Amino acid sequence: MKIALASDHAAFELKAELAAWLAEQGHEVADLGTNSADSVDYPDYGYKLAEHVAAGNSERGIALCGSGIGISIAANRHPAIRCALVSEPVSAGFSRTHNDANVIALGARLIGIEMAKACVTAFLTAPFAGDRHVRRVEKLSQLPQDA
């Protein structure tokens, strides 16, 4: 699978570890930066990842920052992106089965490498359940109508 990763300075080490691990698993990895501890703005990398995945350059994306919150907000500004902030594998799996998430966000200051790997594994292996979830997922890319 083609997987893109992007992070800010707070998560560049976790991103590098995950990128190496994913490559060892046989995935094609696109590292969209950043690549140092020099301070950068997470929205820039969230937007870059969102554009990359939305354009079809990678099937899935992994967004990382200190908490995962800021970069997930940035990625979700793109209407074709469904980015779920996760911190354990159950929610990572549900992000796929129920929400057809194409990006997950992780907080490097909140989880370690083994939990991050467990989340990524669940995200990459869980299939979208379809059925009643299709209608709901389609609404995620539309402006809200009167409820």
mmCIF file of C-alpha atoms in Angstrom:
data_model
loop_
_atom_site.group_PDB
_atom_site.id
_atom_site.type_symbol
_atom_site.label_atom_id
_atom_site.label_comp_id
_atom_site.label_asym_id
_atom_site.label_seq_id
_atom_site.Cartn_x
_atom_site.Cartn_y
_atom_site.Cartn_z
ATOM 1 C CA MET A 1 0.000 0.000 0.000
ATOM 2 C CA LYS A 2 1.131 3.572 -0.647
ATOM 3 C CA ILE A 3 1.167 5.498 2.627
ATOM 4 C CA ALA A 4 2.090 9.146 3.174
ATOM 5 C CA LEU A 5 3.361 10.519 6.463
ATOM 6 C CA ALA A 6 3.730 14.121 7.577
ATOM 7 C CA SER A 7 4.622 15.679 10.904
ATOM 8 C CA ASP A 8 5.682 18.812 12.663
ATOM 9 C CA HIS A 9 8.912 19.099 14.660
ATOM 10 C CA ALA A 10 7.382 17.501 17.777
ATOM 11 C CA ALA A 11 6.705 14.268 15.927
ATOM 12 C CA PHE A 12 9.485 13.981 13.377
ATOM 13 C CA GLU A 13 11.224 11.181 15.329
ATOM 14 C CA LEU A 14 8.033 9.124 15.612
ATOM 15 C CA LYS A 15 7.370 9.740 11.910
ATOM 16 C CA ALA A 16 10.840 8.485 11.000
ATOM 17 C CA GLU A 17 10.372 5.341 13.099
ATOM 18 C CA LEU A 18 6.969 4.638 11.583
ATOM 19 C CA ALA A 19 8.217 5.289 8.045
ATOM 20 C CA ALA A 20 11.065 2.791 8.494
ATOM 21 C CA TRP A 21 8.746 0.215 10.046
ATOM 22 C CA LEU A 22 6.169 0.603 7.266
ATOM 23 C CA ALA A 23 8.858 0.203 4.609
ATOM 24 C CA GLU A 24 10.026 -2.987 6.359
ATOM 25 C CA GLN A 25 6.408 -4.206 6.133
ATOM 26 C CA GLY A 26 6.581 -3.771 2.354
ATOM 27 C CA HIS A 27 4.615 -0.535 2.047
ATOM 28 C CA GLU A 28 5.612 2.293 -0.273
ATOM 29 C CA VAL A 29 6.186 5.300 1.984
ATOM 30 C CA ALA A 30 6.031 8.975 1.048
ATOM 31 C CA ASP A 31 7.667 11.093 3.755
ATOM 32 C CA LEU A 32 6.289 14.618 3.347
ATOM 33 C CA GLY A 33 8.388 16.118 6.150
ATOM 34 C CA THR A 34 9.400 17.708 8.408
ATOM 35 C CA ASN A 35 12.784 16.131 8.990
ATOM 36 C CA SER A 36 14.270 17.928 11.976
ATOM 37 C CA ALA A 37 13.464 19.304 15.405
ATOM 38 C CA ASP A 38 13.493 22.839 13.999
ATOM 39 C CA SER A 39 10.177 24.497 14.766
ATOM 40 C CA VAL A 40 7.613 24.391 11.944
ATOM 41 C CA ASP A 41 3.880 25.016 11.702
ATOM 42 C CA TYR A 42 1.768 21.839 11.811
ATOM 43 C CA PRO A 43 -0.976 23.263 9.527
ATOM 44 C CA ASP A 44 1.517 23.413 6.652
ATOM 45 C CA TYR A 45 2.180 19.677 6.960
ATOM 46 C CA GLY A 46 -1.461 18.774 7.569
ATOM 47 C CA TYR A 47 -2.457 20.619 4.392
ATOM 48 C CA LYS A 48 0.409 19.039 2.434
ATOM 49 C CA LEU A 49 -0.635 15.540 3.538
ATOM 50 C CA ALA A 50 -4.298 16.237 2.761
ATOM 51 C CA GLU A 51 -3.512 17.447 -0.766
ATOM 52 C CA HIS A 52 -1.253 14.436 -1.370
ATOM 53 C CA VAL A 53 -3.864 11.866 -0.279
ATOM 54 C CA ALA A 54 -6.778 13.691 -1.938
ATOM 55 C CA ALA A 55 -4.850 13.730 -5.227
ATOM 56 C CA GLY A 56 -4.533 9.943 -5.061
ATOM 57 C CA ASN A 57 -0.757 9.946 -4.642
ATOM 58 C CA SER A 58 -1.112 7.678 -1.595
ATOM 59 C CA GLU A 59 -3.972 5.465 -0.490
ATOM 60 C CA ARG A 60 -3.711 6.425 3.173
ATOM 61 C CA GLY A 61 -2.040 9.059 5.307
ATOM 62 C CA ILE A 62 -0.616 9.346 8.795
ATOM 63 C CA ALA A 63 -0.468 12.820 10.324
ATOM 64 C CA LEU A 64 1.597 13.463 13.433
ATOM 65 C CA CYS A 65 2.186 16.377 15.765
ATOM 66 C CA GLY A 66 2.703 16.737 19.499
ATOM 67 C CA SER A 67 -0.918 16.011 20.426
ATOM 68 C CA GLY A 68 -2.293 15.009 17.020
ATOM 69 C CA ILE A 69 -5.043 17.588 17.436
ATOM 70 C CA GLY A 70 -3.718 20.492 15.378
ATOM 71 C CA ILE A 71 -2.569 18.449 12.402
ATOM 72 C CA SER A 72 -5.871 16.521 12.344
ATOM 73 C CA ILE A 73 -7.802 19.786 12.232
ATOM 74 C CA ALA A 74 -5.600 20.993 9.379
ATOM 75 C CA ALA A 75 -6.001 17.769 7.370
ATOM 76 C CA ASN A 76 -9.757 17.739 7.870
ATOM 77 C CA ARG A 77 -10.139 21.152 6.259
ATOM 78 C CA HIS A 78 -9.849 19.357 2.894
ATOM 79 C CA PRO A 79 -13.294 18.004 1.892
ATOM 80 C CA ALA A 80 -11.850 14.735 0.551
ATOM 81 C CA ILE A 81 -10.088 13.899 3.804
ATOM 82 C CA ARG A 82 -11.519 11.990 6.715
ATOM 83 C CA CYS A 83 -8.809 12.205 9.371
ATOM 84 C CA ALA A 84 -9.406 10.538 12.729
ATOM 85 C CA LEU A 85 -7.333 11.390 15.783
ATOM 86 C CA VAL A 86 -6.660 8.066 17.496
ATOM 87 C CA SER A 87 -4.662 6.923 20.510
ATOM 88 C CA GLU A 88 -5.419 3.207 20.616
ATOM 89 C CA PRO A 89 -6.167 0.469 18.057
ATOM 90 C CA VAL A 90 -9.903 0.076 18.686
ATOM 91 C CA SER A 91 -10.690 3.629 17.587
ATOM 92 C CA ALA A 92 -8.169 3.301 14.748
ATOM 93 C CA GLY A 93 -10.079 0.267 13.489
ATOM 94 C CA PHE A 94 -13.455 1.999 13.847
ATOM 95 C CA SER A 95 -12.108 4.976 11.926
ATOM 96 C CA ARG A 96 -11.907 2.640 8.942
ATOM 97 C CA THR A 97 -14.886 0.316 9.440
ATOM 98 C CA HIS A 98 -17.417 3.026 10.301
ATOM 99 C CA ASN A 99 -15.941 6.243 8.853
ATOM 100 C CA ASP A 100 -13.791 5.064 5.922
ATOM 101 C CA ALA A 101 -11.003 7.317 7.265
ATOM 102 C CA ASN A 102 -8.196 7.856 4.784
ATOM 103 C CA VAL A 103 -5.897 9.550 7.308
ATOM 104 C CA ILE A 104 -5.213 9.018 10.990
ATOM 105 C CA ALA A 105 -3.546 11.460 13.334
ATOM 106 C CA LEU A 106 -1.339 10.479 16.257
ATOM 107 C CA GLY A 107 0.079 12.548 19.097
ATOM 108 C CA ALA A 108 3.791 11.882 19.485
ATOM 109 C CA ARG A 109 3.850 13.354 22.993
ATOM 110 C CA LEU A 110 0.975 11.121 24.071
ATOM 111 C CA ILE A 111 1.724 7.635 22.746
ATOM 112 C CA GLY A 112 4.838 5.547 22.271
ATOM 113 C CA ILE A 113 6.093 3.734 19.223
ATOM 114 C CA GLU A 114 4.468 0.377 20.048
ATOM 115 C CA MET A 115 1.015 1.913 20.534
ATOM 116 C CA ALA A 116 1.527 3.966 17.376
ATOM 117 C CA LYS A 117 2.338 0.769 15.455
ATOM 118 C CA ALA A 118 -0.767 -0.927 16.875
ATOM 119 C CA CYS A 119 -2.920 2.025 15.770
ATOM 120 C CA VAL A 120 -1.388 2.058 12.297
ATOM 121 C CA THR A 121 -1.843 -1.716 11.936
ATOM 122 C CA ALA A 122 -5.521 -1.458 12.854
ATOM 123 C CA PHE A 123 -5.972 1.497 10.486
ATOM 124 C CA LEU A 124 -4.324 -0.277 7.560
ATOM 125 C CA THR A 125 -6.006 -3.656 8.001
ATOM 126 C CA ALA A 126 -9.599 -2.808 8.944
ATOM 127 C CA PRO A 127 -11.932 -2.763 5.924
ATOM 128 C CA PHE A 128 -14.692 -0.202 5.445
ATOM 129 C CA ALA A 129 -17.961 -1.902 6.473
ATOM 130 C CA GLY A 130 -19.996 -0.091 3.803
ATOM 131 C CA ASP A 131 -23.737 -0.729 4.073
ATOM 132 C CA ARG A 132 -25.437 1.846 6.341
ATOM 133 C CA HIS A 133 -22.127 3.679 6.820
ATOM 134 C CA VAL A 134 -21.897 4.733 3.142
ATOM 135 C CA ARG A 135 -24.702 7.264 3.471
ATOM 136 C CA ARG A 136 -23.104 8.769 6.572
ATOM 137 C CA VAL A 137 -19.612 8.940 5.088
ATOM 138 C CA GLU A 138 -20.941 10.651 1.953
ATOM 139 C CA LYS A 139 -22.407 13.377 4.163
ATOM 140 C CA LEU A 140 -18.968 14.118 5.625
ATOM 141 C CA SER A 141 -17.862 15.757 2.365
ATOM 142 C CA GLN A 142 -20.997 17.870 2.010
ATOM 143 C CA LEU A 143 -22.047 21.070 3.702
ATOM 144 C CA PRO A 144 -24.595 20.298 6.428
ATOM 145 C CA GLN A 145 -28.272 20.483 5.535
ATOM 146 C CA ASP A 146 -31.031 21.220 8.029
ATOM 147 C CA ALA A 147 -31.184 18.248 10.386
#
